[in-house]
Every structure is written in C-alpha cells, then in structure tokens.
Amino acid sequence: MRQLLKDFAKGIWKENPTFVLTLGMCPTLAVTSNALNGASMGIATLFVLACSNTVISAIRKLVPNKIRIPVYIVVIAAFVTIIEMLMKAYAPPALCESLGIFIPLIVVNCIVLGRAEAFASQNGPVRSFFDGAGMGLGFTLSLTVIGALREFLSSGSLFDVKIITAWTTDFLLPSSAPGAFIILGLLMALMNYFNMKKAEKSGKAYIPPAGLDCRHCSICSIKEKKQEK
Amino acid sequence: MNINKSENIFVLGVILAITGLLAALLMAYFAKITAGPIAEAVYASANRSLVAVMPPFKSKRSIDFNNIKFTGVFNEENKLTGIAGEFSAKGYGGDVKTLVGMNVDGSIRTVLILENNETPGLGSNVCVRKEQKTLKTLFAGEKKSDGLAPNRILDYYSGKSVTSSAEWKVAKDGGDCPYITGATVSSRAVCKAVYHIVSVYSANRDAVKAELFKKEVR
C-alpha cells in the first residue's frame, strides 16, 4: 500500500513529467494558452497513461523483447483513438477544436512511451496503473498551472471567467509561445528553489535534475554559494 | 519455450498480429458506440452558425454565385425565409470568413465571423462574439442569454441594407462603418466582406433565388 502511494505521488512532485523529466514539451507549450485547454489535455493524457500502463504491464511477459516497442505503440495508439472518438462525441466542440491535432499526437508523447518502457515493462499492473495515474496527474497539474498563469497574465481571467474586470486589453506576450517558454522556465526555477531549500533544511546536498541545474549555467551566484560549502 | 526471448520470425509476426487484432476489436467497439453522437456533433457544428444567423428553418439549399456561397433556408411550406451569404476578405492575418444572414428583401439580420486569424486581443475583438463571464455574473447565477453574444462592430450591420450605389467604408476611410482603433485592417475586412455579400445579393436577387430553387434540397 505504501509502495502504491509512493508510485502515485512521485509523478506529482519528485518526478514531475513536465518540470523535472521535461518530457512532452510539445503539448505543454502548444495547448496551455488557457487553463481549461491545459487541464483537458492533461486529463486526456492521464487516461491514456493509466490505461496503457496497466495493459502493457499485464502483457509484458507475453511480448517478446524484439517487438515490444511496436506492441506498446499499438496499445497506446488504440487508447488514444478511443479517447479521441469519445471527445469528438461528447466534449464541447470548441474544446475539440482548440486541442485539435494534439489529441492524436498523444501517441508519440514521450511521457506515455517513456513510462511504458521505464516502469510498466518492469512492474506489475497495479503498481503500473498508479504510476501512470500519478504521472498523468502531475502532467495535468503542470499544464493547468502554466495555462492558468498564461491566461491570467494575458487577459486577467481564469477558466474563461474574468477575475479582474478592469483588464480590458490583452497582454500578448504570455499568450504566445515565447511567453510560454518564459513561464515554463520560471516555474522550473521555482521548483528547483523549493527543492534546494528543503534539502538545505534537512542538511542534504541538493542534486538538481540533469540539465536543469547550475552545472550548466553561470549567471547567478547559487553555484558559488554551493561550492563554498 | 520462453516467449520473451523468442527470435522466431513467425512467433513475432503472430504476436504482433494478435495485438493488432485485439486493438482493432477494442477500437471497433468504441467506434460503434460513438458513431451516432459523432455524426450528431458534426451535423450540429455544420448547422450551428446557420441557425445563429437565420430564422428557424426546415431545409436548406446552397449555391455558389460570384465566389459567394449563398445558402437559402426554407420553412415547412418550402417557402424561402432567409438567405445567408459566405465570403472571405483579406484581413490582417489572413482570410476573415464572414457569414451574413439576410432577410429575403436583402436587409441584414446578423453578421457572424466563421474563421479569422487576426491578432488575438486586437483584431480578434472585431471578429469574435464571446460572452464574457465575470465573477459577478458567476455568483449572481445569471443564465447564459440565448443567441449570440454582442459585438459592437458586427452588430452595427444588423438591419442595414444597400440603398445607394456608394460602397460601404469604415469611418476612418470616410464611410459610416465602425472600426476599432489599432484594428483598422480587420474592421475594413469585415466591412468589405459584408458589403460584397449584401450588394451582390441585392443586385442579383432574382437570379440567386432562381438558382436556389433549381438545387436539390439537403
């Protein structure tokens, strides 16, 4: 039970697919122009991740090593097609239109295949389900946060509801792709900062995720501070 | 035999085929249960814009006339009750696809922009009809009003018809049509498209009607 909880929880913060693993950047930047789109994209991915992880883990002993990738892709593609049909049938048309091509593209989302390879092919179905659901939830939360920030900064509204009525003119930067990059970067930095503070408190040395840390950058003083210790 | 380490090409092929078959069966099942709702949704989205600009109708017929797509709508007695014209004019970021709903006499009922690529938050304000929800309306529990949300530029045209030979222009170019500062190009595109549709229909009213009645009812 504790193991399951751990599998589930790691996707939300410790191994967050967007901010820590930096996977699935294409939908992250493309559909997060508002909070609702981000959340819907995340939920669609969550469904695919949880289902494909469970099925792949259940059939992992029946699939020969040589053809495991094509089999995984078939499984993932089947679930993506199903959710696409369900969305076309029951989701609001405006939502389908704005998510558009990014729903079929979940098939090639690195998070889904990545979890199939790294987790589901080595663990049981129950653990794999919780891993997929946790990763999907982490992805959903990240996309919703980015989407909400972009929407709020560009037009003062959240989930299509105008919070600040006096905000009459749209601020274009956050709603465009460069703005998405900047916000993504700031959120990653914030997450690293929290993790660093936490590690400092407990007296451990903080090791940032590969490629997202001070070893690759020399702009600020955090690096030197760390070396002094 | 350990299936996991199998290298036999036939075993691999069969396993891949079985996987494909099972996936296809699963998808076929879902395709079957969603076929109805999807067809309904597609039909509704094709008709939604027409319903918004036209009086309630029973059937419709479409023709192409001078690059304008005219759609006539008919009531139960097969009487023509309205004409919608669709035309694209060049805006700032591409085509502004405009739909104008007209009464049979050529006066405008409603203008709706079907597609636009204008600058979000600037040119798009000319084109988009969108109900703005605020915290106040949310907590007051106000019902969403029926029909289209207002738009100052698009609503200006309602009730207008071609009376003289002078072409319609936005106020900045010496005409009467309204425009939004900073989005003159988009406003001009809307004005041009609306005028083109209305003027062509007014000049060729009988020809358009005759063509419509020749068409199959859909």
Tab-separated table of C-alpha atoms in Angstrom:
chain	number	residue	atom	x	y	z
A	1	MET	CA	0.000	0.000	0.000
A	2	ARG	CA	2.737	2.450	0.892
A	3	GLN	CA	4.553	1.427	-2.235
A	4	LEU	CA	1.483	2.225	-4.320
A	5	LEU	CA	1.135	5.623	-2.723
A	6	LYS	CA	4.786	6.305	-3.440
A	7	ASP	CA	4.379	5.251	-7.075
A	8	PHE	CA	1.412	7.561	-7.363
A	9	ALA	CA	2.900	10.558	-5.574
A	10	LYS	CA	6.261	10.685	-7.282
A	11	GLY	CA	4.706	11.833	-10.555
A	12	ILE	CA	3.224	14.891	-8.907
A	13	TRP	CA	6.354	16.474	-7.491
A	14	LYS	CA	9.531	14.427	-7.305
A	15	GLU	CA	9.457	13.122	-10.854
A	16	ASN	CA	7.000	15.609	-12.329
A	17	PRO	CA	6.965	14.853	-16.066
A	18	THR	CA	6.934	18.483	-17.150
A	19	PHE	CA	9.164	20.269	-14.675
A	20	VAL	CA	11.613	17.533	-13.690
A	21	LEU	CA	11.685	14.986	-16.508
A	22	THR	CA	10.928	17.736	-19.085
A	23	LEU	CA	9.016	15.313	-21.281
A	24	GLY	CA	6.052	16.145	-23.515
A	25	MET	CA	7.121	19.716	-24.176
A	26	CYS	CA	5.185	19.937	-27.442
A	27	PRO	CA	1.672	19.841	-25.931
A	28	THR	CA	2.947	21.719	-22.892
A	29	LEU	CA	3.840	24.775	-24.942
A	30	ALA	CA	1.148	24.464	-27.576
A	31	VAL	CA	-2.132	23.968	-25.737
A	32	THR	CA	-1.600	25.853	-22.478
A	33	SER	CA	-2.867	29.191	-23.806
A	34	ASN	CA	-5.601	28.982	-21.184
A	35	ALA	CA	-6.264	26.951	-18.064
A	36	LEU	CA	-9.166	24.947	-19.464
A	37	ASN	CA	-7.216	23.711	-22.509
A	38	GLY	CA	-4.275	22.751	-20.315
A	39	ALA	CA	-6.456	20.817	-17.899
A	40	SER	CA	-8.326	18.978	-20.659
A	41	MET	CA	-5.136	17.992	-22.460
A	42	GLY	CA	-3.733	16.761	-19.153
A	43	ILE	CA	-6.823	14.681	-18.373
A	44	ALA	CA	-6.774	13.090	-21.846
A	45	THR	CA	-3.116	12.168	-21.330
A	46	LEU	CA	-3.865	10.883	-17.822
A	47	PHE	CA	-6.491	8.498	-19.191
A	48	VAL	CA	-4.158	7.197	-21.894
A	49	LEU	CA	-1.242	6.851	-19.468
A	50	ALA	CA	-3.174	4.937	-16.824
A	51	CYS	CA	-4.808	2.568	-19.334
A	52	SER	CA	-1.742	1.905	-21.465
A	53	ASN	CA	0.494	1.415	-18.416
A	54	THR	CA	-1.908	-1.164	-16.960
A	55	VAL	CA	-2.334	-3.111	-20.189
A	56	ILE	CA	1.347	-3.028	-21.110
A	57	SER	CA	2.307	-4.251	-17.659
A	58	ALA	CA	-0.274	-7.056	-17.879
A	59	ILE	CA	1.054	-8.310	-21.215
A	60	ARG	CA	4.732	-7.641	-20.522
A	61	LYS	CA	5.582	-11.331	-20.112
A	62	LEU	CA	3.815	-12.323	-23.319
A	63	VAL	CA	5.584	-9.811	-25.522
A	64	PRO	CA	8.937	-10.815	-26.981
A	65	ASN	CA	11.663	-8.274	-26.365
A	66	LYS	CA	12.307	-7.749	-30.053
A	67	ILE	CA	8.857	-6.405	-30.857
A	68	ARG	CA	7.969	-4.766	-27.560
A	69	ILE	CA	8.106	-1.178	-28.908
A	70	PRO	CA	5.668	-1.807	-31.803
A	71	VAL	CA	3.322	-3.647	-29.445
A	72	TYR	CA	3.442	-0.780	-26.928
A	73	ILE	CA	2.745	1.727	-29.684
A	74	VAL	CA	-0.256	-0.284	-30.874
A	75	VAL	CA	-1.656	-0.389	-27.329
A	76	ILE	CA	-1.073	3.341	-26.795
A	77	ALA	CA	-2.494	4.244	-30.207
A	78	ALA	CA	-5.633	2.210	-29.505
A	79	PHE	CA	-6.320	4.121	-26.285
A	80	VAL	CA	-5.580	7.473	-27.935
A	81	THR	CA	-8.003	6.657	-30.752
A	82	ILE	CA	-10.647	5.717	-28.201
A	83	ILE	CA	-10.285	8.946	-26.255
A	84	GLU	CA	-10.305	10.925	-29.492
A	85	MET	CA	-13.598	9.325	-30.501
A	86	LEU	CA	-15.069	9.905	-27.046
A	87	MET	CA	-14.041	13.556	-27.101
A	88	LYS	CA	-15.444	14.119	-30.578
A	89	ALA	CA	-18.721	12.596	-29.451
A	90	TYR	CA	-19.199	14.139	-26.020
A	91	ALA	CA	-16.787	17.068	-25.422
A	92	PRO	CA	-17.789	20.660	-26.287
A	93	PRO	CA	-16.912	21.393	-29.944
A	94	ALA	CA	-14.852	24.458	-29.033
A	95	LEU	CA	-12.609	22.300	-26.846
A	96	CYS	CA	-12.077	19.703	-29.587
A	97	GLU	CA	-11.176	22.471	-31.976
A	98	SER	CA	-8.604	24.092	-29.733
A	99	LEU	CA	-6.929	20.809	-28.748
A	100	GLY	CA	-7.182	19.612	-32.336
A	101	ILE	CA	-4.137	17.741	-33.600
A	102	PHE	CA	-2.618	17.419	-30.126
A	103	ILE	CA	-5.025	14.656	-29.092
A	104	PRO	CA	-3.884	12.174	-31.802
A	105	LEU	CA	-0.317	13.279	-31.076
A	106	ILE	CA	-0.545	11.839	-27.538
A	107	VAL	CA	0.523	8.598	-29.283
A	108	VAL	CA	4.025	9.966	-29.682
A	109	ASN	CA	4.082	11.813	-26.356
A	110	CYS	CA	7.386	10.836	-24.733
A	111	ILE	CA	5.755	10.564	-21.314
A	112	VAL	CA	3.493	7.719	-22.369
A	113	LEU	CA	6.114	5.609	-24.133
A	114	GLY	CA	8.675	6.598	-21.515
A	115	ARG	CA	6.575	5.233	-18.644
A	116	ALA	CA	5.796	2.085	-20.645
A	117	GLU	CA	9.495	1.413	-21.143
A	118	ALA	CA	10.810	2.602	-17.800
A	119	PHE	CA	8.085	1.381	-15.475
A	120	ALA	CA	5.242	-0.720	-16.876
A	121	SER	CA	7.525	-3.201	-18.637
A	122	GLN	CA	9.219	-3.987	-15.323
A	123	ASN	CA	6.448	-3.813	-12.725
A	124	GLY	CA	3.044	-5.338	-12.024
A	125	PRO	CA	-0.236	-3.975	-13.398
A	126	VAL	CA	-1.442	-2.424	-10.136
A	127	ARG	CA	1.773	-0.519	-9.484
A	128	SER	CA	1.906	0.466	-13.161
A	129	PHE	CA	-1.623	1.826	-13.003
A	130	PHE	CA	-0.739	4.011	-10.019
A	131	ASP	CA	2.466	5.129	-11.701
A	132	GLY	CA	0.547	6.095	-14.848
A	133	ALA	CA	-2.202	7.861	-12.919
A	134	GLY	CA	0.345	9.766	-10.815
A	135	MET	CA	2.386	10.825	-13.828
A	136	GLY	CA	-0.800	11.823	-15.634
A	137	LEU	CA	-1.957	13.854	-12.652
A	138	GLY	CA	1.438	15.564	-12.431
A	139	PHE	CA	1.203	16.399	-16.126
A	140	THR	CA	-2.364	17.673	-15.713
A	141	LEU	CA	-1.429	19.875	-12.748
A	142	SER	CA	1.597	21.301	-14.550
A	143	LEU	CA	-0.366	22.119	-17.697
A	144	THR	CA	-3.177	23.652	-15.650
A	145	VAL	CA	-0.759	25.843	-13.685
A	146	ILE	CA	1.030	27.024	-16.832
A	147	GLY	CA	-2.296	27.568	-18.596
A	148	ALA	CA	-3.781	29.465	-15.655
A	149	LEU	CA	-0.709	31.728	-15.372
A	150	ARG	CA	-0.702	32.444	-19.095
A	151	GLU	CA	-4.415	33.129	-19.187
A	152	PHE	CA	-4.332	35.335	-16.110
A	153	LEU	CA	-1.308	37.344	-17.225
A	154	SER	CA	-2.634	37.886	-20.727
A	155	SER	CA	-6.248	38.775	-20.043
A	156	GLY	CA	-6.883	38.779	-16.303
A	157	SER	CA	-9.189	35.774	-16.433
A	158	LEU	CA	-9.120	32.204	-15.159
A	159	PHE	CA	-11.024	29.319	-16.729
A	160	ASP	CA	-12.738	31.858	-19.030
A	161	VAL	CA	-14.003	33.840	-16.047
A	162	LYS	CA	-12.768	37.421	-15.922
A	163	ILE	CA	-11.281	37.895	-12.454
A	164	ILE	CA	-10.207	41.497	-12.945
A	165	THR	CA	-12.986	43.196	-14.863
A	166	ALA	CA	-10.938	46.362	-15.442
A	167	TRP	CA	-8.460	44.330	-17.539
A	168	THR	CA	-9.713	45.355	-20.955
A	169	THR	CA	-6.740	44.988	-23.283
A	170	ASP	CA	-4.985	41.671	-23.723
A	171	PHE	CA	-1.285	41.483	-22.918
A	172	LEU	CA	0.031	39.414	-25.803
A	173	LEU	CA	3.367	38.028	-24.579
A	174	PRO	CA	2.144	35.301	-22.178
A	175	SER	CA	-0.396	34.035	-24.675
A	176	SER	CA	2.281	33.476	-27.327
A	177	ALA	CA	4.875	30.705	-27.497
A	178	PRO	CA	7.821	32.778	-26.204
A	179	GLY	CA	5.758	33.689	-23.161
A	180	ALA	CA	5.013	30.007	-22.586
A	181	PHE	CA	8.745	29.274	-22.604
A	182	ILE	CA	9.494	32.053	-20.137
A	183	ILE	CA	6.749	30.936	-17.737
A	184	LEU	CA	7.858	27.311	-18.019
A	185	GLY	CA	11.425	28.340	-17.184
A	186	LEU	CA	10.349	30.430	-14.210
A	187	LEU	CA	8.218	27.594	-12.831
A	188	MET	CA	11.115	25.136	-13.197
A	189	ALA	CA	13.404	27.555	-11.385
A	190	LEU	CA	10.842	27.983	-8.624
A	191	MET	CA	10.543	24.229	-8.223
A	192	ASN	CA	14.325	23.848	-8.067
A	193	TYR	CA	14.452	26.625	-5.492
A	194	PHE	CA	11.908	24.907	-3.234
A	195	ASN	CA	13.727	21.597	-3.515
A	196	MET	CA	17.028	23.284	-2.724
A	197	LYS	CA	15.635	24.992	0.382
A	198	LYS	CA	14.134	21.710	1.516
A	199	ALA	CA	17.431	19.879	1.061
A	200	GLU	CA	19.295	22.657	2.866
A	201	LYS	CA	16.966	22.377	5.839
A	202	SER	CA	17.437	18.653	6.167
A	203	GLY	CA	21.174	19.064	5.723
A	204	LYS	CA	21.453	17.116	2.488
A	205	ALA	CA	23.192	18.215	-0.674
A	206	TYR	CA	20.646	19.016	-3.353
A	207	ILE	CA	21.198	17.390	-6.730
A	208	PRO	CA	19.088	19.081	-9.367
A	209	PRO	CA	17.720	17.088	-12.303
A	210	ALA	CA	20.243	16.604	-15.089
A	211	GLY	CA	20.381	19.526	-17.478
A	212	LEU	CA	18.300	21.797	-15.274
A	213	ASP	CA	20.884	22.868	-12.759
A	214	CYS	CA	23.784	25.212	-12.098
A	215	ARG	CA	26.445	22.964	-13.606
A	216	HIS	CA	25.278	24.169	-16.967
A	217	CYS	CA	24.826	27.812	-16.154
A	218	SER	CA	26.919	30.557	-14.602
A	219	ILE	CA	24.595	33.514	-14.466
A	220	CYS	CA	23.732	33.719	-10.788
A	221	SER	CA	25.542	33.207	-7.521
A	222	ILE	CA	23.867	29.993	-6.373
A	223	LYS	CA	26.676	27.901	-7.853
A	224	GLU	CA	29.407	29.653	-5.865
A	225	LYS	CA	27.349	29.508	-2.724
A	226	LYS	CA	27.125	25.796	-3.110
A	227	GLN	CA	30.836	25.414	-3.711
A	228	GLU	CA	31.709	27.389	-0.600
A	229	LYS	CA	30.077	24.766	1.492
B	1	MET	CA	9.883	-22.212	-24.696
B	2	ASN	CA	10.433	-18.771	-23.301
B	3	ILE	CA	8.212	-16.480	-25.282
B	4	ASN	CA	10.005	-13.397	-24.033
B	5	LYS	CA	13.264	-14.288	-25.737
B	6	SER	CA	11.737	-15.704	-28.883
B	7	GLU	CA	13.530	-14.770	-32.070
B	8	ASN	CA	11.420	-16.875	-34.401
B	9	ILE	CA	10.078	-14.540	-37.036
B	10	PHE	CA	6.739	-16.372	-37.219
B	11	VAL	CA	6.167	-16.196	-33.477
B	12	LEU	CA	6.965	-12.483	-33.562
B	13	GLY	CA	4.671	-11.922	-36.511
B	14	VAL	CA	1.796	-13.817	-34.954
B	15	ILE	CA	2.099	-11.966	-31.653
B	16	LEU	CA	2.144	-8.616	-33.426
B	17	ALA	CA	-0.868	-9.655	-35.492
B	18	ILE	CA	-2.812	-10.749	-32.393
B	19	THR	CA	-2.015	-7.445	-30.681
B	20	GLY	CA	-3.222	-5.542	-33.718
B	21	LEU	CA	-6.377	-7.606	-33.924
B	22	LEU	CA	-7.258	-7.109	-30.266
B	23	ALA	CA	-6.602	-3.383	-30.519
B	24	ALA	CA	-8.740	-3.196	-33.661
B	25	LEU	CA	-11.609	-5.026	-31.938
B	26	LEU	CA	-11.469	-2.655	-28.989
B	27	MET	CA	-11.429	0.374	-31.275
B	28	ALA	CA	-14.238	-1.037	-33.411
B	29	TYR	CA	-16.403	-1.384	-30.321
B	30	PHE	CA	-15.820	2.228	-29.323
B	31	ALA	CA	-16.249	3.419	-32.904
B	32	LYS	CA	-19.631	1.721	-32.919
B	33	ILE	CA	-20.906	3.286	-29.712
B	34	THR	CA	-19.618	6.780	-30.581
B	35	ALA	CA	-20.673	6.784	-34.254
B	36	GLY	CA	-24.111	8.234	-33.531
B	37	PRO	CA	-23.044	11.051	-31.195
B	38	ILE	CA	-20.131	11.989	-33.501
B	39	ALA	CA	-22.401	12.260	-36.542
B	40	GLU	CA	-24.795	14.385	-34.486
B	41	ALA	CA	-21.973	16.640	-33.310
B	42	VAL	CA	-20.630	17.094	-36.852
B	43	TYR	CA	-24.094	17.916	-38.190
B	44	ALA	CA	-24.746	20.320	-35.339
B	45	SER	CA	-21.453	22.143	-35.842
B	46	ALA	CA	-22.110	22.471	-39.581
B	47	ASN	CA	-25.513	23.951	-38.866
B	48	ARG	CA	-24.734	25.940	-35.732
B	49	SER	CA	-23.595	29.091	-37.491
B	50	LEU	CA	-26.524	28.918	-39.912
B	51	VAL	CA	-29.027	28.518	-37.074
B	52	ALA	CA	-27.461	31.533	-35.350
B	53	VAL	CA	-27.983	33.917	-38.263
B	54	MET	CA	-31.226	32.583	-39.753
B	55	PRO	CA	-34.843	32.249	-38.640
B	56	PRO	CA	-35.846	28.690	-37.648
B	57	PHE	CA	-35.822	26.554	-40.789
B	58	LYS	CA	-36.772	23.135	-42.066
B	59	SER	CA	-34.416	22.620	-45.020
B	60	LYS	CA	-31.598	24.439	-46.811
B	61	ARG	CA	-30.010	24.675	-50.254
B	62	SER	CA	-26.618	26.092	-51.194
B	63	ILE	CA	-25.226	27.552	-54.419
B	64	ASP	CA	-22.047	29.332	-55.472
B	65	PHE	CA	-22.612	32.714	-57.034
B	66	ASN	CA	-19.820	35.231	-57.806
B	67	ASN	CA	-17.485	33.449	-55.336
B	68	ILE	CA	-20.084	33.814	-52.610
B	69	LYS	CA	-21.678	30.747	-51.107
B	70	PHE	CA	-25.362	31.515	-50.753
B	71	THR	CA	-27.491	29.266	-48.591
B	72	GLY	CA	-31.237	29.634	-48.707
B	73	VAL	CA	-33.331	28.335	-45.824
B	74	PHE	CA	-36.894	27.164	-46.235
B	75	ASN	CA	-39.810	26.674	-43.861
B	76	GLU	CA	-42.298	23.779	-43.775
B	77	GLU	CA	-44.217	25.067	-46.799
B	78	ASN	CA	-40.963	25.184	-48.794
B	79	LYS	CA	-41.048	28.976	-48.761
B	80	LEU	CA	-37.758	30.884	-48.802
B	81	THR	CA	-37.449	32.632	-45.432
B	82	GLY	CA	-33.847	33.813	-45.441
B	83	ILE	CA	-30.581	33.908	-47.318
B	84	ALA	CA	-27.102	33.522	-45.825
B	85	GLY	CA	-24.004	34.564	-47.764
B	86	GLU	CA	-20.475	33.420	-47.019
B	87	PHE	CA	-17.428	35.292	-48.285
B	88	SER	CA	-13.785	35.740	-47.240
B	89	ALA	CA	-11.986	39.070	-47.291
B	90	LYS	CA	-8.294	39.617	-46.609
B	91	GLY	CA	-7.734	40.730	-43.060
B	92	TYR	CA	-4.501	41.426	-41.188
B	93	GLY	CA	-3.515	37.817	-40.520
B	94	GLY	CA	-5.275	36.017	-43.353
B	95	ASP	CA	-8.793	35.446	-44.540
B	96	VAL	CA	-11.724	36.693	-42.499
B	97	LYS	CA	-14.521	34.274	-43.333
B	98	THR	CA	-17.755	36.172	-42.930
B	99	LEU	CA	-21.285	34.831	-42.780
B	100	VAL	CA	-24.109	37.299	-43.298
B	101	GLY	CA	-27.676	36.264	-42.579
B	102	MET	CA	-30.158	38.279	-44.630
B	103	ASN	CA	-33.904	38.527	-44.991
B	104	VAL	CA	-35.259	37.760	-48.445
B	105	ASP	CA	-35.521	41.510	-49.195
B	106	GLY	CA	-31.759	41.886	-48.690
B	107	SER	CA	-31.670	43.548	-45.267
B	108	ILE	CA	-29.109	42.145	-42.850
B	109	ARG	CA	-30.226	40.061	-39.887
B	110	THR	CA	-26.952	39.076	-38.261
B	111	VAL	CA	-23.258	39.088	-39.104
B	112	LEU	CA	-21.039	36.301	-37.844
B	113	ILE	CA	-17.328	35.654	-38.446
B	114	LEU	CA	-16.743	31.944	-39.038
B	115	GLU	CA	-12.946	31.950	-39.126
B	116	ASN	CA	-10.265	34.540	-38.512
B	117	ASN	CA	-6.519	34.707	-37.916
B	118	GLU	CA	-6.458	38.257	-36.662
B	119	THR	CA	-4.158	39.307	-33.846
B	120	PRO	CA	-5.543	37.831	-30.612
B	121	GLY	CA	-6.829	40.537	-28.332
B	122	LEU	CA	-6.705	43.214	-31.012
B	123	GLY	CA	-8.056	42.308	-34.445
B	124	SER	CA	-9.856	39.325	-32.994
B	125	ASN	CA	-12.039	41.716	-30.976
B	126	VAL	CA	-13.567	42.808	-34.263
B	127	CYS	CA	-14.436	39.234	-35.194
B	128	VAL	CA	-15.295	37.303	-32.053
B	129	ARG	CA	-18.659	37.197	-30.342
B	130	LYS	CA	-17.973	35.862	-26.902
B	131	GLU	CA	-19.927	36.078	-23.689
B	132	GLN	CA	-17.589	37.489	-21.057
B	133	LYS	CA	-18.137	35.695	-17.777
B	134	THR	CA	-17.018	37.568	-14.687
B	135	LEU	CA	-17.017	36.687	-11.010
B	136	LYS	CA	-20.087	38.880	-10.636
B	137	THR	CA	-22.163	37.046	-13.255
B	138	LEU	CA	-20.877	33.745	-11.915
B	139	PHE	CA	-22.033	34.352	-8.356
B	140	ALA	CA	-25.251	36.060	-9.385
B	141	GLY	CA	-26.037	32.812	-11.189
B	142	GLU	CA	-27.138	34.653	-14.304
B	143	LYS	CA	-28.348	32.356	-17.027
B	144	LYS	CA	-26.493	32.420	-20.294
B	145	SER	CA	-28.568	34.523	-22.636
B	146	ASP	CA	-29.919	32.838	-25.734
B	147	GLY	CA	-28.395	33.552	-29.100
B	148	LEU	CA	-25.210	35.370	-29.883
B	149	ALA	CA	-23.115	37.493	-27.602
B	150	PRO	CA	-22.989	41.147	-28.645
B	151	ASN	CA	-20.135	42.646	-30.625
B	152	ARG	CA	-20.153	46.382	-31.326
B	153	ILE	CA	-18.660	46.130	-34.806
B	154	LEU	CA	-20.701	43.180	-36.051
B	155	ASP	CA	-23.983	44.365	-34.523
B	156	TYR	CA	-23.727	47.681	-36.369
B	157	TYR	CA	-24.643	45.925	-39.619
B	158	SER	CA	-27.866	44.347	-38.331
B	159	GLY	CA	-30.866	45.871	-40.073
B	160	LYS	CA	-28.789	47.613	-42.722
B	161	SER	CA	-29.363	47.139	-46.426
B	162	VAL	CA	-27.910	48.538	-49.648
B	163	THR	CA	-29.758	51.730	-50.515
B	164	SER	CA	-27.352	53.682	-52.732
B	165	SER	CA	-24.513	52.769	-55.053
B	166	ALA	CA	-21.868	54.113	-52.672
B	167	GLU	CA	-19.603	51.380	-51.334
B	168	TRP	CA	-19.561	50.881	-47.569
B	169	LYS	CA	-16.390	52.046	-45.854
B	170	VAL	CA	-15.160	52.274	-42.291
B	171	ALA	CA	-15.374	55.700	-40.687
B	172	LYS	CA	-11.619	56.228	-40.984
B	173	ASP	CA	-11.909	55.960	-44.781
B	174	GLY	CA	-14.815	58.390	-44.878
B	175	GLY	CA	-17.654	55.868	-44.534
B	176	ASP	CA	-20.124	55.020	-41.800
B	177	CYS	CA	-18.962	51.593	-40.625
B	178	PRO	CA	-17.413	51.449	-37.159
B	179	TYR	CA	-13.838	50.335	-36.545
B	180	ILE	CA	-11.615	49.587	-33.588
B	181	THR	CA	-8.521	51.725	-33.224
B	182	GLY	CA	-5.471	49.582	-33.858
B	183	ALA	CA	-7.524	47.049	-35.749
B	184	THR	CA	-8.499	49.106	-38.778
B	185	VAL	CA	-7.409	46.428	-41.246
B	186	SER	CA	-9.597	43.805	-39.591
B	187	SER	CA	-12.553	46.205	-39.390
B	188	ARG	CA	-12.083	47.058	-43.064
B	189	ALA	CA	-12.068	43.359	-43.996
B	190	VAL	CA	-15.363	42.784	-42.188
B	191	CYS	CA	-16.917	45.864	-43.801
B	192	LYS	CA	-15.728	44.811	-47.254
B	193	ALA	CA	-16.945	41.219	-46.930
B	194	VAL	CA	-20.357	42.254	-45.606
B	195	TYR	CA	-20.807	44.864	-48.328
B	196	HIS	CA	-19.759	42.437	-51.056
B	197	ILE	CA	-22.267	39.810	-49.963
B	198	VAL	CA	-25.147	42.242	-49.492
B	199	SER	CA	-24.520	44.195	-52.695
B	200	VAL	CA	-24.173	41.087	-54.866
B	201	TYR	CA	-27.389	39.686	-53.428
B	202	SER	CA	-29.285	42.969	-53.823
B	203	ALA	CA	-28.187	43.327	-57.438
B	204	ASN	CA	-28.959	39.710	-58.381
B	205	ARG	CA	-31.845	38.854	-56.111
B	206	ASP	CA	-33.965	37.057	-58.666
B	207	ALA	CA	-31.038	35.175	-60.234
B	208	VAL	CA	-29.908	33.879	-56.821
B	209	LYS	CA	-33.428	32.798	-55.912
B	210	ALA	CA	-33.916	31.024	-59.234
B	211	GLU	CA	-30.620	29.183	-58.851
B	212	LEU	CA	-31.537	28.149	-55.297
B	213	PHE	CA	-34.828	26.625	-56.368
B	214	LYS	CA	-33.034	24.603	-59.050
B	215	LYS	CA	-30.896	22.907	-56.410
B	216	GLU	CA	-31.599	19.687	-54.586
B	217	VAL	CA	-32.931	20.128	-51.091
B	218	ARG	CA	-30.474	18.989	-48.479
